[in-house]
XYZ file of C-alpha atoms in Angstrom:
458
model
C 44.184 -18.848 3.264
C 45.466 -21.608 1.154
C 49.100 -21.852 -0.125
C 50.266 -21.819 -3.781
C 50.980 -24.856 -5.717
C 54.497 -24.150 -5.792
C 54.969 -23.900 -2.320
C 52.831 -27.070 -1.488
C 55.321 -29.146 -3.664
C 58.355 -27.709 -1.824
C 56.949 -28.940 1.395
C 56.454 -31.958 -0.041
C 59.993 -32.405 -0.976
C 61.456 -30.796 2.456
C 59.056 -33.440 4.044
C 60.735 -36.246 2.526
C 64.270 -35.178 3.283
C 64.415 -37.299 6.326
C 65.221 -40.365 3.984
C 61.890 -42.035 3.936
C 60.555 -42.766 0.292
C 57.246 -41.363 1.309
C 55.596 -39.037 4.144
C 53.936 -40.484 7.016
C 50.556 -39.416 8.253
C 51.864 -37.127 10.613
C 54.037 -35.360 8.024
C 51.279 -34.876 5.691
C 48.886 -33.689 8.739
C 51.553 -31.105 9.373
C 51.824 -30.335 5.735
C 48.062 -29.339 5.539
C 48.023 -27.338 8.440
C 50.843 -25.474 7.039
C 49.225 -25.091 4.018
C 46.241 -23.731 5.462
C 47.883 -20.951 7.630
C 48.668 -18.427 4.899
C 48.281 -14.508 5.216
C 44.554 -14.719 5.275
C 44.411 -14.780 9.158
C 46.364 -11.577 9.913
C 43.489 -9.443 9.187
C 40.522 -11.292 10.696
C 40.703 -10.054 14.398
C 39.942 -6.794 13.441
C 36.925 -7.673 11.247
C 35.588 -9.928 13.770
C 36.023 -7.273 16.299
C 33.703 -4.968 14.723
C 30.928 -7.805 15.694
C 32.262 -8.766 18.839
C 33.905 -11.866 20.117
C 30.482 -13.457 20.065
C 31.445 -14.178 16.597
C 34.247 -16.981 17.630
C 31.315 -19.077 17.734
C 31.539 -19.101 13.650
C 35.007 -20.839 14.228
C 33.019 -23.994 15.516
C 30.864 -24.314 12.433
C 33.557 -23.688 10.138
C 35.737 -25.900 11.607
C 33.264 -28.735 11.149
C 32.349 -27.404 7.536
C 35.862 -27.310 6.529
C 36.754 -30.947 7.940
C 33.761 -32.166 6.215
C 34.953 -30.215 2.822
C 38.729 -31.413 2.878
C 37.171 -35.012 3.511
C 35.363 -34.912 0.576
C 38.089 -33.795 -1.663
C 40.087 -36.075 0.150
C 38.164 -39.148 -1.087
C 37.276 -38.040 -4.581
C 41.432 -37.379 -5.126
C 41.674 -41.111 -4.475
C 39.302 -41.297 -7.056
C 40.404 -39.019 -9.593
C 43.936 -37.889 -9.928
C 43.752 -36.283 -13.325
C 45.364 -33.267 -13.317
C 42.607 -30.198 -12.857
C 41.686 -31.221 -9.187
C 37.870 -29.885 -8.476
C 37.431 -29.106 -11.959
C 38.555 -32.665 -13.280
C 36.403 -33.985 -10.283
C 33.496 -31.881 -11.892
C 34.358 -32.938 -15.337
C 33.329 -36.766 -14.288
C 29.935 -35.701 -13.312
C 29.067 -32.656 -15.620
C 31.587 -33.096 -18.714
C 33.324 -30.340 -20.273
C 30.867 -27.584 -19.093
C 31.237 -28.693 -15.302
C 34.806 -28.404 -15.676
C 34.775 -24.926 -17.185
C 32.493 -23.617 -14.534
C 34.510 -25.159 -11.411
C 37.454 -23.910 -13.053
C 36.794 -20.499 -14.119
C 35.050 -19.425 -10.888
C 37.753 -20.926 -8.499
C 40.273 -18.708 -10.984
C 38.635 -15.518 -10.223
C 38.232 -16.635 -6.604
C 42.143 -16.495 -6.570
C 42.222 -13.260 -8.047
C 39.897 -11.851 -5.772
C 41.867 -13.278 -2.582
C 45.112 -11.891 -3.968
C 43.765 -8.207 -3.658
C 42.709 -9.072 -0.024
C 45.901 -10.366 0.451
C 47.390 -6.874 -0.889
C 44.722 -5.081 1.552
C 46.278 -7.080 4.331
C 49.585 -5.991 3.668
C 48.908 -2.348 2.989
C 47.301 -2.480 6.581
C 50.283 -3.751 8.340
C 52.621 -1.152 6.043
C 50.052 1.751 7.163
C 51.882 1.725 10.691
C 55.337 2.590 8.820
C 53.778 4.554 6.169
C 50.761 6.420 7.432
C 49.581 8.173 4.189
C 48.860 4.532 3.023
C 45.356 4.768 5.065
C 44.777 7.996 4.823
C 42.286 8.078 2.296
C 40.463 5.041 0.219
C 42.194 6.518 -3.040
C 45.958 6.457 -0.968
C 44.984 3.045 0.156
C 43.808 1.966 -3.483
C 46.873 3.216 -4.661
C 48.964 1.234 -2.087
C 47.353 -1.751 -3.369
C 47.657 -1.424 -6.944
C 51.437 -0.822 -6.173
C 51.821 -4.280 -4.438
C 49.740 -6.087 -7.007
C 52.203 -4.415 -9.922
C 55.214 -5.202 -7.578
C 54.403 -8.688 -7.257
C 53.618 -9.168 -10.907
C 56.711 -7.877 -12.123
C 58.801 -9.956 -9.567
C 57.611 -13.022 -10.775
C 58.834 -12.503 -14.401
C 62.001 -14.350 -13.197
C 60.364 -17.656 -13.112
C 59.169 -19.995 -10.630
C 61.863 -21.202 -9.187
C 62.766 -18.103 -7.001
C 59.080 -17.650 -6.373
C 58.238 -20.942 -4.841
C 61.498 -20.778 -2.566
C 60.624 -17.172 -1.148
C 57.048 -18.367 -0.574
C 58.397 -21.261 1.456
C 60.018 -18.886 3.689
C 57.828 -16.186 4.235
C 54.661 -17.976 5.166
C 56.411 -18.547 8.284
C 56.376 -14.734 9.101
C 52.215 -15.415 9.663
C 52.695 -19.050 11.110
C 55.581 -18.118 13.924
C 53.448 -14.931 15.160
C 49.724 -16.589 15.186
C 50.917 -19.733 16.417
C 53.246 -18.047 19.222
C 50.149 -16.094 20.335
C 48.198 -19.139 20.885
C 50.410 -20.430 23.363
C 52.019 -17.300 25.076
C 49.314 -14.787 24.753
C 47.401 -16.518 27.575
C 49.833 -14.761 30.301
C 48.409 -11.218 29.279
C 44.875 -12.555 28.743
C 42.034 -10.987 31.028
C 38.870 -11.937 31.366
C 37.134 -8.478 32.043
C 38.880 -7.459 28.677
C 36.971 -10.562 26.673
C 33.905 -10.248 28.739
C 33.356 -6.493 27.287
C 34.126 -7.781 23.943
C 31.893 -10.375 23.872
C 28.757 -8.766 22.322
C 29.036 -4.922 21.924
C 26.049 -4.783 19.140
C 23.461 -7.093 21.053
C 23.282 -9.279 18.520
C 21.498 -13.278 18.610
C 23.767 -15.923 18.909
C 23.021 -16.974 15.409
C 23.061 -13.449 13.675
C 26.660 -13.197 15.555
C 27.662 -16.439 13.745
C 26.019 -15.234 10.384
C 27.924 -12.117 10.395
C 31.732 -13.832 10.221
C 30.897 -17.273 8.576
C 32.494 -15.964 5.511
C 35.725 -14.420 7.368
C 36.524 -17.461 9.120
C 36.002 -19.567 6.049
C 38.774 -17.381 4.477
C 40.896 -18.466 6.746
C 40.157 -22.453 5.419
C 40.182 -21.980 1.794
C 42.827 -24.076 0.547
C 42.048 -27.562 1.994
C 41.008 -28.943 -1.571
C 44.542 -28.872 -2.102
C 45.292 -31.257 0.698
C 45.029 -34.251 -1.617
C 47.579 -33.113 -4.294
C 50.358 -35.212 -2.600
C 48.603 -38.647 -2.204
C 51.486 -40.206 -4.283
C 53.890 -39.305 -1.810
C 52.268 -40.765 1.156
C 52.899 -44.394 2.337
C 49.202 -45.346 2.549
C 47.200 -42.937 0.844
C 43.667 -44.413 0.959
C 44.629 -44.543 5.247
C 46.257 -41.409 5.437
C 45.353 -38.875 2.979
C 41.531 -38.724 4.798
C 43.187 -38.709 8.035
C 45.627 -35.915 7.524
C 43.124 -34.093 5.640
C 40.971 -33.839 8.865
C 43.703 -33.503 11.608
C 45.391 -30.956 9.430
C 42.170 -28.962 9.148
C 41.363 -29.496 12.801
C 44.917 -28.724 13.835
C 44.936 -25.040 11.851
C 41.175 -24.586 13.085
C 42.691 -25.029 17.078
C 45.452 -22.304 16.045
C 42.917 -20.054 14.867
C 40.732 -20.450 17.594
C 43.101 -19.989 20.217
C 44.912 -17.146 18.860
C 41.709 -14.991 18.136
C 40.270 -15.985 21.066
C 43.190 -14.785 23.099
C 43.667 -11.433 21.547
C 39.898 -10.328 22.191
C 41.087 -10.630 26.115
C 44.384 -8.842 25.252
C 43.351 -5.620 23.071
C 40.195 -3.776 24.170
C 37.520 -4.456 21.201
C 37.406 -0.776 20.091
C 40.985 -0.622 19.553
C 41.170 -3.973 17.723
C 38.396 -3.443 15.550
C 39.997 -0.199 14.528
C 43.209 -1.505 14.106
C 45.037 -2.253 10.691
C 47.478 -4.854 12.083
C 45.924 -6.797 15.089
C 48.655 -9.196 15.898
C 51.315 -6.737 15.483
C 49.024 -4.448 17.927
C 48.753 -7.356 20.696
C 52.322 -7.971 20.542
C 53.129 -4.299 21.215
C 50.744 -4.807 24.306
C 52.429 -7.866 25.696
C 55.817 -6.799 25.202
C 56.720 -3.163 23.532
C 56.015 -1.351 20.163
C 59.566 -2.780 19.068
C 58.617 -6.002 19.310
C 55.157 -5.224 17.485
C 57.091 -3.630 14.660
C 58.973 -6.914 14.230
C 55.635 -8.641 14.122
C 54.358 -6.153 11.724
C 57.370 -6.591 9.613
C 57.007 -10.445 9.418
C 53.083 -10.321 8.483
C 54.287 -7.975 5.564
C 57.012 -10.438 4.336
C 54.215 -13.037 4.488
C 51.791 -11.277 2.650
C 54.124 -10.120 -0.220
C 55.464 -13.814 -0.341
C 51.778 -15.490 -0.617
C 50.885 -12.301 -3.190
C 53.959 -13.171 -5.199
C 53.375 -16.758 -5.302
C 49.695 -16.505 -5.915
C 50.339 -13.939 -8.945
C 52.748 -16.595 -10.396
C 50.049 -19.381 -9.944
C 46.792 -17.642 -11.342
C 49.084 -16.761 -14.926
C 50.445 -20.144 -14.741
C 46.698 -21.643 -14.292
C 45.668 -19.617 -17.228
C 48.439 -20.823 -19.220
C 47.434 -24.448 -18.384
C 43.681 -23.365 -19.486
C 44.828 -21.826 -22.591
C 46.930 -25.047 -23.812
C 43.240 -26.532 -23.302
C 41.745 -23.973 -25.386
C 39.865 -23.112 -22.365
C 41.573 -19.756 -22.519
C 42.798 -17.415 -25.344
C 46.177 -18.426 -26.618
C 48.095 -15.238 -25.447
C 48.078 -16.761 -21.998
C 50.132 -19.580 -23.260
C 53.274 -17.455 -23.963
C 55.808 -17.379 -22.040
C 59.374 -16.092 -21.744
C 62.859 -17.531 -21.417
C 62.498 -17.825 -17.748
C 59.024 -19.965 -18.369
C 57.328 -17.194 -16.758
C 53.611 -16.669 -18.684
C 54.080 -12.826 -18.719
C 51.497 -11.721 -20.620
C 48.989 -13.517 -18.597
C 50.615 -11.984 -15.516
C 49.937 -8.553 -17.084
C 46.431 -9.455 -17.875
C 45.780 -10.465 -14.433
C 47.367 -7.570 -12.929
C 45.007 -5.219 -14.749
C 42.123 -7.691 -13.728
C 43.350 -7.243 -10.041
C 43.632 -3.555 -10.538
C 40.146 -3.233 -11.514
C 38.847 -5.398 -8.729
C 40.968 -3.083 -6.151
C 39.397 0.311 -7.541
C 35.680 -1.249 -7.896
C 36.140 -2.664 -4.038
C 37.592 0.572 -2.604
C 35.761 1.802 0.749
C 36.019 4.287 3.541
C 38.417 1.950 5.437
C 40.892 -1.114 5.235
C 38.413 -3.483 6.988
C 35.630 -3.037 5.172
C 37.508 -3.052 1.640
C 38.724 -6.422 2.892
C 35.659 -7.616 3.956
C 33.804 -6.933 0.811
C 36.626 -8.821 -0.898
C 36.514 -11.927 1.411
C 32.926 -12.440 1.055
C 32.914 -12.474 -3.059
C 35.951 -14.624 -2.592
C 34.209 -17.092 -0.729
C 31.025 -16.886 -2.879
C 33.082 -17.844 -5.805
C 34.927 -20.343 -4.199
C 32.448 -22.324 -2.785
C 30.482 -22.875 -5.628
C 33.069 -24.650 -7.244
C 33.136 -26.714 -3.747
C 29.707 -27.456 -4.311
C 30.026 -28.568 -7.870
C 32.756 -30.644 -7.171
C 31.655 -32.353 -3.888
C 28.321 -33.705 -6.102
C 30.400 -35.272 -8.411
C 31.834 -37.602 -5.821
C 28.917 -39.822 -5.697
C 29.112 -40.216 -9.698
C 33.010 -41.037 -9.187
C 32.024 -43.544 -6.202
C 29.625 -45.540 -8.304
C 31.792 -45.569 -11.299
C 34.646 -46.972 -8.832
C 32.332 -49.436 -7.250
C 33.560 -48.354 -4.112
C 31.758 -50.826 -0.812
C 28.315 -49.305 0.112
C 29.115 -48.586 3.730
C 31.988 -46.629 2.416
C 29.337 -44.874 -0.390
C 26.926 -44.123 2.405
C 29.818 -42.509 4.566
C 31.477 -40.608 1.647
C 27.906 -39.514 0.686
C 26.899 -38.095 4.564
C 30.014 -36.286 5.111
C 29.654 -34.717 1.174
C 26.327 -33.730 1.861
C 26.993 -31.875 5.160
C 30.249 -30.225 2.941
C 27.587 -28.791 0.508
C 25.420 -27.942 2.686
C 27.754 -25.737 4.817
C 29.098 -24.415 1.719
C 25.304 -23.368 0.831
C 25.230 -21.482 4.189
C 28.418 -19.896 3.982
C 26.835 -18.478 0.409
C 23.851 -16.963 2.246
C 26.119 -15.692 5.056
C 28.031 -13.951 2.597
C 25.590 -11.382 2.494
C 23.502 -9.859 -0.268
C 26.133 -7.809 -1.933
C 28.306 -11.045 -2.158
C 25.910 -13.094 -3.251
C 24.592 -10.667 -6.057
C 28.200 -10.330 -7.104
C 28.748 -14.245 -7.105
C 25.730 -14.247 -9.488
C 26.724 -12.069 -11.813
C 30.070 -13.806 -11.962
C 28.155 -16.987 -12.366
C 25.901 -15.836 -15.109
C 29.100 -14.989 -17.363
C 30.779 -17.881 -16.831
C 27.981 -19.692 -18.350
C 27.789 -17.036 -20.998
C 31.502 -17.145 -21.707
C 31.446 -21.028 -21.957
C 28.611 -20.711 -24.368
C 31.030 -19.739 -27.080
C 34.019 -21.907 -25.955
C 31.323 -25.191 -25.981
C 31.745 -26.034 -29.604
C 35.437 -26.538 -29.223
C 34.851 -29.798 -27.608
C 32.398 -32.869 -28.204
C 29.251 -32.782 -27.186
C 27.520 -35.334 -25.059
C 25.765 -38.107 -26.733
C 21.942 -37.344 -26.751
C 19.776 -40.362 -27.154
C 16.132 -40.170 -28.454
C 13.725 -41.792 -25.686
C 12.031 -45.142 -26.701
C 8.197 -44.414 -27.521
C 6.110 -47.328 -26.967
């Protein structure tokens, strides 16, 4: 799960504190890996266990697809360093309409992802407060409370938010990376074998069922090129760091979700609301599991806190560019866009109500699938603009061919991820896409129309 831009910049500054003027490729690689390892991984083992260990095969496909996406965005970031990221890339090929479509879908995916993060936190909190998982309504109330607590906490401005996020992310990284290393001492091949394919699925079906879940953990690789100005040799280091950082995160993801399948029996894992805490409880003691659970809760709250501010700040930027209503631009004395935060809190509350399910795992999966669909459509739009950007920049033919091939792989994988997200998520994503285009129809008159030339008649 991606880290928010405030945290991204703090990590960049920390990487530069060794006295050098620029980051090395290794420093940027670590930065990229850490940025992706947010709170999105902590509920995945439970959801993947519903399919069985066969779902681990989806990590291979997702890792390759994610590296292709990361490489494509790294190349685009070198050719276009304007504010806006993916939306700015899309504008190069599709004008302001492409900018808005990419921006707004990505913006909505952040709001959807926030609710999924809140559900992860509630899942881990349920061990301390059992009523949170006693009914769908109790879970929904818990999610909404977390959304509003973190929204109100942001009224104090960005400085504290960024500092908290830079610390709390380690509440996930340490347990997950730690399990990848030491968990093998408790790994039982018989437990893993029993968990391999309890549903009797084919290999393809097993991969399809988990592609969206695994991609969820990689979302955020598009932010890796944001620090190209702090790198010694951006043309060489940024693409390599994107690839190696994504690969590093993939290794930790694969190892942690594999080893946990050999520690915790599949049925227990599938029913767990705190899979990593459960694993550490079985490895050591319930007390250690409680510590891991507390760390995961802190990580979720820190991530949610940062993303609440980032979403509101993104809406403010859009309002400044006349893409959103003006009230999103209003800030308090602490420079916090309070009105925007409140509006987005209401939106996330409605999302929490509309996706309420009998179990935490089911609601988490619904939100993840929808977040993936609304996220990868902007990926496809932005990556398809790379060819236009390269032609305008006059890159060498060999570079053009290589980048086009990798971007095509990335776009095909993104399309497959949409398909694998399921009919319900595709339907929801299509409705959101239609509404996005409808909204832009009212905004389009604010911007210059593209020049239309009459065809020459002979």
